PDB file of N, CA and C in Angstrom:
ATOM      1  N   MET A 801      20.311-102.047  18.061  1.00 81.00           N
ATOM      2  CA  MET A 801      19.456-100.250  18.034  1.00 81.00           C
ATOM      3  C   MET A 801      20.109-100.537  19.856  1.00 81.00           C
ATOM      4  N   LYS A 802      21.023 -99.329  19.565  1.00 87.00           N
ATOM      5  CA  LYS A 802      20.661 -98.421  20.478  1.00 87.00           C
ATOM      6  C   LYS A 802      19.913 -97.730  22.259  1.00 87.00           C
ATOM      7  N   LYS A 803      19.820 -98.034  23.262  1.00 90.00           N
ATOM      8  CA  LYS A 803      18.886 -97.341  24.098  1.00 90.00           C
ATOM      9  C   LYS A 803      19.628 -95.954  24.339  1.00 90.00           C
ATOM     10  N   ARG A 804      17.999 -95.268  24.243  1.00 94.00           N
ATOM     11  CA  ARG A 804      18.858 -93.200  24.817  1.00 94.00           C
ATOM     12  C   ARG A 804      17.864 -93.416  25.650  1.00 94.00           C
ATOM     13  N   ILE A 805      18.981 -92.427  26.704  1.00 94.00           N
ATOM     14  CA  ILE A 805      18.438 -92.198  28.052  1.00 94.00           C
ATOM     15  C   ILE A 805      18.998 -90.858  27.908  1.00 94.00           C
ATOM     16  N   ILE A 806      17.645 -90.093  28.635  1.00 97.00           N
ATOM     17  CA  ILE A 806      17.526 -88.837  29.097  1.00 97.00           C
ATOM     18  C   ILE A 806      18.194 -89.021  30.826  1.00 97.00           C
ATOM     19  N   PHE A 807      18.473 -88.263  30.733  1.00 97.00           N
ATOM     20  CA  PHE A 807      19.187 -87.262  32.793  1.00 97.00           C
ATOM     21  C   PHE A 807      18.472 -85.591  32.548  1.00 97.00           C
ATOM     22  N   VAL A 808      17.271 -85.571  34.137  1.00 97.00           N
ATOM     23  CA  VAL A 808      17.359 -84.416  33.770  1.00 97.00           C
ATOM     24  C   VAL A 808      17.472 -83.925  35.105  1.00 97.00           C
ATOM     25  N   ASP A 809      18.132 -82.931  35.361  1.00 97.00           N
ATOM     26  CA  ASP A 809      19.004 -82.232  36.696  1.00 97.00           C
ATOM     27  C   ASP A 809      19.030 -80.758  36.559  1.00 97.00           C
ATOM     28  N   ASP A 810      18.538 -80.248  37.473  1.00 96.00           N
ATOM     29  CA  ASP A 810      19.041 -78.651  37.199  1.00 96.00           C
ATOM     30  C   ASP A 810      20.340 -78.240  37.920  1.00 96.00           C
ATOM     31  N   GLU A 811      20.761 -79.248  38.769  1.00 96.00           N
ATOM     32  CA  GLU A 811      23.055 -78.568  38.829  1.00 96.00           C
ATOM     33  C   GLU A 811      23.790 -79.117  37.721  1.00 96.00           C
ATOM     34  N   GLN A 812      23.873 -78.430  36.797  1.00 97.00           N
ATOM     35  CA  GLN A 812      24.618 -78.211  36.439  1.00 97.00           C
ATOM     36  C   GLN A 812      25.939 -79.613  36.614  1.00 97.00           C
ATOM     37  N   ASN A 813      26.442 -79.063  37.796  1.00 97.00           N
ATOM     38  CA  ASN A 813      27.671 -80.209  38.171  1.00 97.00           C
ATOM     39  C   ASN A 813      27.046 -81.627  38.969  1.00 97.00           C
ATOM     40  N   VAL A 814      26.231 -81.826  39.454  1.00 96.00           N
ATOM     41  CA  VAL A 814      25.348 -83.372  39.063  1.00 96.00           C
ATOM     42  C   VAL A 814      25.394 -83.464  37.497  1.00 96.00           C
ATOM     43  N   LEU A 815      24.749 -83.102  36.361  1.00 96.00           N
ATOM     44  CA  LEU A 815      25.335 -83.441  34.821  1.00 96.00           C
ATOM     45  C   LEU A 815      26.231 -84.656  34.643  1.00 96.00           C
ATOM     46  N   ASP A 816      27.787 -83.091  35.107  1.00 96.00           N
ATOM     47  CA  ASP A 816      28.660 -83.128  34.559  1.00 96.00           C
ATOM     48  C   ASP A 816      29.602 -84.653  34.492  1.00 96.00           C
ATOM     49  N   GLY A 817      29.043 -84.574  36.451  1.00 95.00           N
ATOM     50  CA  GLY A 817      29.515 -85.694  36.965  1.00 95.00           C
ATOM     51  C   GLY A 817      28.954 -86.945  36.861  1.00 95.00           C
ATOM     52  N   LEU A 818      27.620 -87.456  36.330  1.00 92.00           N
ATOM     53  CA  LEU A 818      26.727 -88.384  35.272  1.00 92.00           C
ATOM     54  C   LEU A 818      27.837 -88.866  33.895  1.00 92.00           C
ATOM     55  N   LYS A 819      28.170 -87.236  33.310  1.00 91.00           N
ATOM     56  CA  LYS A 819      28.795 -87.784  31.575  1.00 91.00           C
ATOM     57  C   LYS A 819      30.130 -88.170  31.879  1.00 91.00           C
ATOM     58  N   ARG A 820      30.939 -87.968  32.681  1.00 91.00           N
ATOM     59  CA  ARG A 820      32.557 -88.176  33.196  1.00 91.00           C
ATOM     60  C   ARG A 820      32.005 -90.120  33.765  1.00 91.00           C
ATOM     61  N   LEU A 821      31.062 -90.374  34.185  1.00 90.00           N
ATOM     62  CA  LEU A 821      31.200 -91.088  35.151  1.00 90.00           C
ATOM     63  C   LEU A 821      30.451 -92.661  34.031  1.00 90.00           C
ATOM     64  N   LEU A 822      29.825 -92.443  33.709  1.00 87.00           N
ATOM     65  CA  LEU A 822      29.053 -92.952  32.032  1.00 87.00           C
ATOM     66  C   LEU A 822      29.802 -93.194  31.668  1.00 87.00           C
ATOM     67  N   ARG A 823      30.147 -92.471  30.416  1.00 81.00           N
ATOM     68  CA  ARG A 823      30.920 -92.065  29.824  1.00 81.00           C
ATOM     69  C   ARG A 823      31.911 -93.239  30.086  1.00 81.00           C
ATOM     70  N   MET A 824      32.548 -93.208  30.972  1.00 80.00           N
ATOM     71  CA  MET A 824      34.153 -94.070  30.967  1.00 80.00           C
ATOM     72  C   MET A 824      33.135 -95.789  31.494  1.00 80.00           C
ATOM     73  N   ARG A 825      32.286 -95.463  32.456  1.00 79.00           N
ATOM     74  CA  ARG A 825      31.434 -97.006  31.590  1.00 79.00           C
ATOM     75  C   ARG A 825      30.868 -97.476  31.099  1.00 79.00           C
ATOM     76  N   PHE A 826      30.060 -97.232  29.804  1.00 75.00           N
ATOM     77  CA  PHE A 826      29.722 -98.012  29.091  1.00 75.00           C
ATOM     78  C   PHE A 826      30.355 -97.238  28.050  1.00 75.00           C
ATOM     79  N   LYS A 827      29.880 -98.383  26.977  1.00 71.00           N
ATOM     80  CA  LYS A 827      30.757 -98.311  25.540  1.00 71.00           C
ATOM     81  C   LYS A 827      29.708 -96.871  24.915  1.00 71.00           C
ATOM     82  N   PRO A 828      29.691 -95.854  23.447  1.00 72.00           N
ATOM     83  CA  PRO A 828      29.489 -95.458  23.571  1.00 72.00           C
ATOM     84  C   PRO A 828      28.032 -95.524  21.851  1.00 72.00           C
ATOM     85  N   ASP A 829      28.447 -97.191  21.732  1.00 76.00           N
ATOM     86  CA  ASP A 829      27.324 -98.128  20.890  1.00 76.00           C
ATOM     87  C   ASP A 829      26.133 -98.932  21.477  1.00 76.00           C
ATOM     88  N   GLU A 830      26.566 -98.773  22.887  1.00 81.00           N
ATOM     89  CA  GLU A 830      25.984 -99.361  23.663  1.00 81.00           C
ATOM     90  C   GLU A 830      24.895 -98.245  24.195  1.00 81.00           C
ATOM     91  N   TRP A 831      24.820 -97.284  23.881  1.00 85.00           N
ATOM     92  CA  TRP A 831      23.599 -95.522  24.838  1.00 85.00           C
ATOM     93  C   TRP A 831      23.769 -94.792  24.354  1.00 85.00           C
ATOM     94  N   ASP A 832      22.879 -94.073  24.308  1.00 90.00           N
ATOM     95  CA  ASP A 832      22.848 -92.959  23.637  1.00 90.00           C
ATOM     96  C   ASP A 832      22.359 -92.087  24.579  1.00 90.00           C
ATOM     97  N   MET A 833      23.241 -91.140  25.024  1.00 92.00           N
ATOM     98  CA  MET A 833      22.564 -90.099  26.182  1.00 92.00           C
ATOM     99  C   MET A 833      22.949 -88.873  25.733  1.00 92.00           C
ATOM    100  N   ALA A 834      21.572 -87.976  26.414  1.00 95.00           N
ATOM    101  CA  ALA A 834      21.406 -86.470  26.690  1.00 95.00           C
ATOM    102  C   ALA A 834      21.630 -85.948  27.967  1.00 95.00           C
ATOM    103  N   PHE A 835      21.832 -85.019  27.972  1.00 97.00           N
ATOM    104  CA  PHE A 835      21.581 -84.387  29.302  1.00 97.00           C
ATOM    105  C   PHE A 835      20.616 -82.768  29.149  1.00 97.00           C
ATOM    106  N   SER A 836      19.907 -82.496  30.317  1.00 97.00           N
ATOM    107  CA  SER A 836      19.134 -81.373  30.358  1.00 97.00           C
ATOM    108  C   SER A 836      19.040 -80.550  31.731  1.00 97.00           C
ATOM    109  N   THR A 837      19.145 -79.586  31.511  1.00 96.00           N
ATOM    110  CA  THR A 837      18.805 -79.096  32.727  1.00 96.00           C
ATOM    111  C   THR A 837      17.645 -78.374  33.722  1.00 96.00           C
ATOM    112  N   THR A 838      16.958 -78.920  32.722  1.00 96.00           N
ATOM    113  CA  THR A 838      15.262 -78.166  32.837  1.00 96.00           C
ATOM    114  C   THR A 838      15.053 -79.005  32.642  1.00 96.00           C
ATOM    115  N   GLY A 839      13.301 -79.338  33.004  1.00 96.00           N
ATOM    116  CA  GLY A 839      12.386 -80.087  32.632  1.00 96.00           C
ATOM    117  C   GLY A 839      12.265 -80.027  31.090  1.00 96.00           C
ATOM    118  N   ALA A 840      11.793 -78.680  30.818  1.00 96.00           N
ATOM    119  CA  ALA A 840      11.128 -77.386  29.417  1.00 96.00           C
ATOM    120  C   ALA A 840      12.081 -78.237  28.388  1.00 96.00           C
ATOM    121  N   GLU A 841      13.423 -78.315  28.779  1.00 97.00           N
ATOM    122  CA  GLU A 841      14.714 -78.401  27.681  1.00 97.00           C
ATOM    123  C   GLU A 841      14.484 -79.616  28.103  1.00 97.00           C
ATOM    124  N   ALA A 842      14.054 -80.623  28.118  1.00 97.00           N
ATOM    125  CA  ALA A 842      13.541 -82.136  28.416  1.00 97.00           C
ATOM    126  C   ALA A 842      12.480 -82.456  26.942  1.00 97.00           C
ATOM    127  N   LEU A 843      11.889 -81.861  27.957  1.00 97.00           N
ATOM    128  CA  LEU A 843      10.475 -82.070  26.360  1.00 97.00           C
ATOM    129  C   LEU A 843      10.550 -81.852  25.108  1.00 97.00           C
ATOM    130  N   ALA A 844      12.023 -80.696  25.171  1.00 98.00           N
ATOM    131  CA  ALA A 844      11.954 -79.480  23.390  1.00 98.00           C
ATOM    132  C   ALA A 844      12.604 -81.463  23.533  1.00 98.00           C
ATOM    133  N   LEU A 845      13.492 -81.972  24.099  1.00 97.00           N
ATOM    134  CA  LEU A 845      14.041 -82.977  23.136  1.00 97.00           C
ATOM    135  C   LEU A 845      14.048 -83.751  23.241  1.00 97.00           C
ATOM    136  N   MET A 846      12.338 -84.213  23.899  1.00 97.00           N
ATOM    137  CA  MET A 846      11.533 -85.833  24.346  1.00 97.00           C
ATOM    138  C   MET A 846      10.965 -85.612  22.681  1.00 97.00           C
ATOM    139  N   ALA A 847      10.130 -84.808  22.994  1.00 97.00           N
ATOM    140  CA  ALA A 847       9.607 -83.581  20.212  1.00 97.00           C
ATOM    141  C   ALA A 847      10.517 -84.222  19.981  1.00 97.00           C
ATOM    142  N   GLN A 848      11.938 -84.450  19.661  1.00 97.00           N
ATOM    143  CA  GLN A 848      12.097 -84.327  19.152  1.00 97.00           C
ATOM    144  C   GLN A 848      13.215 -85.099  18.417  1.00 97.00           C
ATOM    145  N   GLN A 849      12.287 -86.858  19.879  1.00 94.00           N
ATOM    146  CA  GLN A 849      13.610 -88.203  19.260  1.00 94.00           C
ATOM    147  C   GLN A 849      12.847 -88.146  20.746  1.00 94.00           C
ATOM    148  N   PRO A 850      11.996 -90.025  20.763  1.00 95.00           N
ATOM    149  CA  PRO A 850      11.749 -90.192  21.690  1.00 95.00           C
ATOM    150  C   PRO A 850      12.988 -91.477  22.653  1.00 95.00           C
ATOM    151  N   PHE A 851      13.093 -91.132  24.046  1.00 97.00           N
ATOM    152  CA  PHE A 851      14.125 -91.870  25.236  1.00 97.00           C
ATOM    153  C   PHE A 851      13.623 -93.045  25.390  1.00 97.00           C
ATOM    154  N   ASP A 852      14.234 -94.159  26.166  1.00 96.00           N
ATOM    155  CA  ASP A 852      14.070 -94.491  26.200  1.00 96.00           C
ATOM    156  C   ASP A 852      13.240 -95.336  27.792  1.00 96.00           C
ATOM    157  N   VAL A 853      14.921 -94.352  28.391  1.00 96.00           N
ATOM    158  CA  VAL A 853      14.077 -93.899  30.075  1.00 96.00           C
ATOM    159  C   VAL A 853      14.949 -93.057  29.968  1.00 96.00           C
ATOM    160  N   ILE A 854      14.026 -92.538  31.269  1.00 97.00           N
ATOM    161  CA  ILE A 854      14.192 -90.707  31.733  1.00 97.00           C
ATOM    162  C   ILE A 854      14.894 -91.176  33.217  1.00 97.00           C
ATOM    163  N   VAL A 855      16.135 -90.617  33.973  1.00 96.00           N
ATOM    164  CA  VAL A 855      16.110 -89.774  34.748  1.00 96.00           C
ATOM    165  C   VAL A 855      16.444 -89.073  35.329  1.00 96.00           C
ATOM    166  N   SER A 856      15.698 -88.327  36.200  1.00 96.00           N
ATOM    167  CA  SER A 856      15.109 -87.318  36.443  1.00 96.00           C
ATOM    168  C   SER A 856      15.222 -86.885  37.904  1.00 96.00           C
ATOM    169  N   ASP A 857      15.560 -85.145  38.525  1.00 94.00           N
ATOM    170  CA  ASP A 857      15.891 -85.237  39.286  1.00 94.00           C
ATOM    171  C   ASP A 857      14.790 -85.292  40.415  1.00 94.00           C
ATOM    172  N   MET A 858      13.714 -84.930  41.034  1.00 95.00           N
ATOM    173  CA  MET A 858      12.429 -84.748  41.335  1.00 95.00           C
ATOM    174  C   MET A 858      12.650 -83.729  42.682  1.00 95.00           C
ATOM    175  N   ARG A 859      13.254 -82.559  42.241  1.00 93.00           N
ATOM    176  CA  ARG A 859      13.311 -81.641  42.829  1.00 93.00           C
ATOM    177  C   ARG A 859      13.974 -79.963  42.343  1.00 93.00           C
ATOM    178  N   MET A 860      13.222 -80.166  41.717  1.00 93.00           N
ATOM    179  CA  MET A 860      14.474 -78.623  41.044  1.00 93.00           C
ATOM    180  C   MET A 860      13.501 -78.158  40.347  1.00 93.00           C
ATOM    181  N   PRO A 861      13.440 -76.236  39.976  1.00 93.00           N
ATOM    182  CA  PRO A 861      12.689 -75.259  39.946  1.00 93.00           C
ATOM    183  C   PRO A 861      11.608 -75.206  39.010  1.00 93.00           C
ATOM    184  N   GLN A 862      11.451 -74.166  38.854  1.00 92.00           N
ATOM    185  CA  GLN A 862       9.463 -73.722  37.720  1.00 92.00           C
ATOM    186  C   GLN A 862       8.995 -75.471  37.375  1.00 92.00           C
ATOM    187  N   MET A 863       9.273 -76.991  36.623  1.00 93.00           N
ATOM    188  CA  MET A 863       8.889 -78.008  36.793  1.00 93.00           C
ATOM    189  C   MET A 863       9.779 -79.259  37.546  1.00 93.00           C
ATOM    190  N   ASP A 864       9.193 -79.977  38.733  1.00 93.00           N
ATOM    191  CA  ASP A 864      10.103 -80.930  39.305  1.00 93.00           C
ATOM    192  C   ASP A 864       9.700 -82.123  37.859  1.00 93.00           C
ATOM    193  N   GLY A 865      10.226 -82.955  38.930  1.00 92.00           N
ATOM    194  CA  GLY A 865      10.512 -83.639  38.397  1.00 92.00           C
ATOM    195  C   GLY A 865       8.699 -84.631  38.677  1.00 92.00           C
ATOM    196  N   VAL A 866       8.262 -85.081  39.251  1.00 93.00           N
ATOM    197  CA  VAL A 866       6.825 -85.539  38.975  1.00 93.00           C
ATOM    198  C   VAL A 866       6.090 -85.103  37.372  1.00 93.00           C
ATOM    199  N   ALA A 867       6.106 -83.505  37.591  1.00 95.00           N
ATOM    200  CA  ALA A 867       5.607 -82.602  36.693  1.00 95.00           C
ATOM    201  C   ALA A 867       6.499 -83.886  34.669  1.00 95.00           C
ATOM    202  N   LEU A 868       7.085 -83.427  35.061  1.00 95.00           N
ATOM    203  CA  LEU A 868       7.603 -83.849  33.842  1.00 95.00           C
ATOM    204  C   LEU A 868       7.402 -85.295  33.748  1.00 95.00           C
ATOM    205  N   LEU A 869       7.311 -85.772  34.106  1.00 94.00           N
ATOM    206  CA  LEU A 869       6.505 -87.330  34.626  1.00 94.00           C
ATOM    207  C   LEU A 869       5.963 -87.886  33.948  1.00 94.00           C
ATOM    208  N   SER A 870       4.651 -86.728  34.540  1.00 95.00           N
ATOM    209  CA  SER A 870       3.647 -86.744  34.170  1.00 95.00           C
ATOM    210  C   SER A 870       3.643 -85.916  32.839  1.00 95.00           C
ATOM    211  N   ALA A 871       4.222 -84.904  32.632  1.00 94.00           N
ATOM    212  CA  ALA A 871       3.918 -84.843  31.053  1.00 94.00           C
ATOM    213  C   ALA A 871       4.098 -85.190  29.554  1.00 94.00           C
ATOM    214  N   VAL A 872       5.016 -85.983  30.516  1.00 94.00           N
ATOM    215  CA  VAL A 872       5.611 -87.871  29.402  1.00 94.00           C
ATOM    216  C   VAL A 872       4.554 -88.339  28.901  1.00 94.00           C
TER     217      VAL A 872
END
């Protein structure tokens, strides 16, 4: 079964860089990756399906990384 990872960062450029880097390094059949620019959006995605790993920026507006991980 594929592991599911969600990356959360308010800077789209950071997420785009991660997407490029990780998609070149990992095979699609090994990891299912999702990317979110807000904590609220990440929580909505997690409500739809579970994730094995959450990688979050700690300094984001509205909901920071600590608040997001506390909510999870």
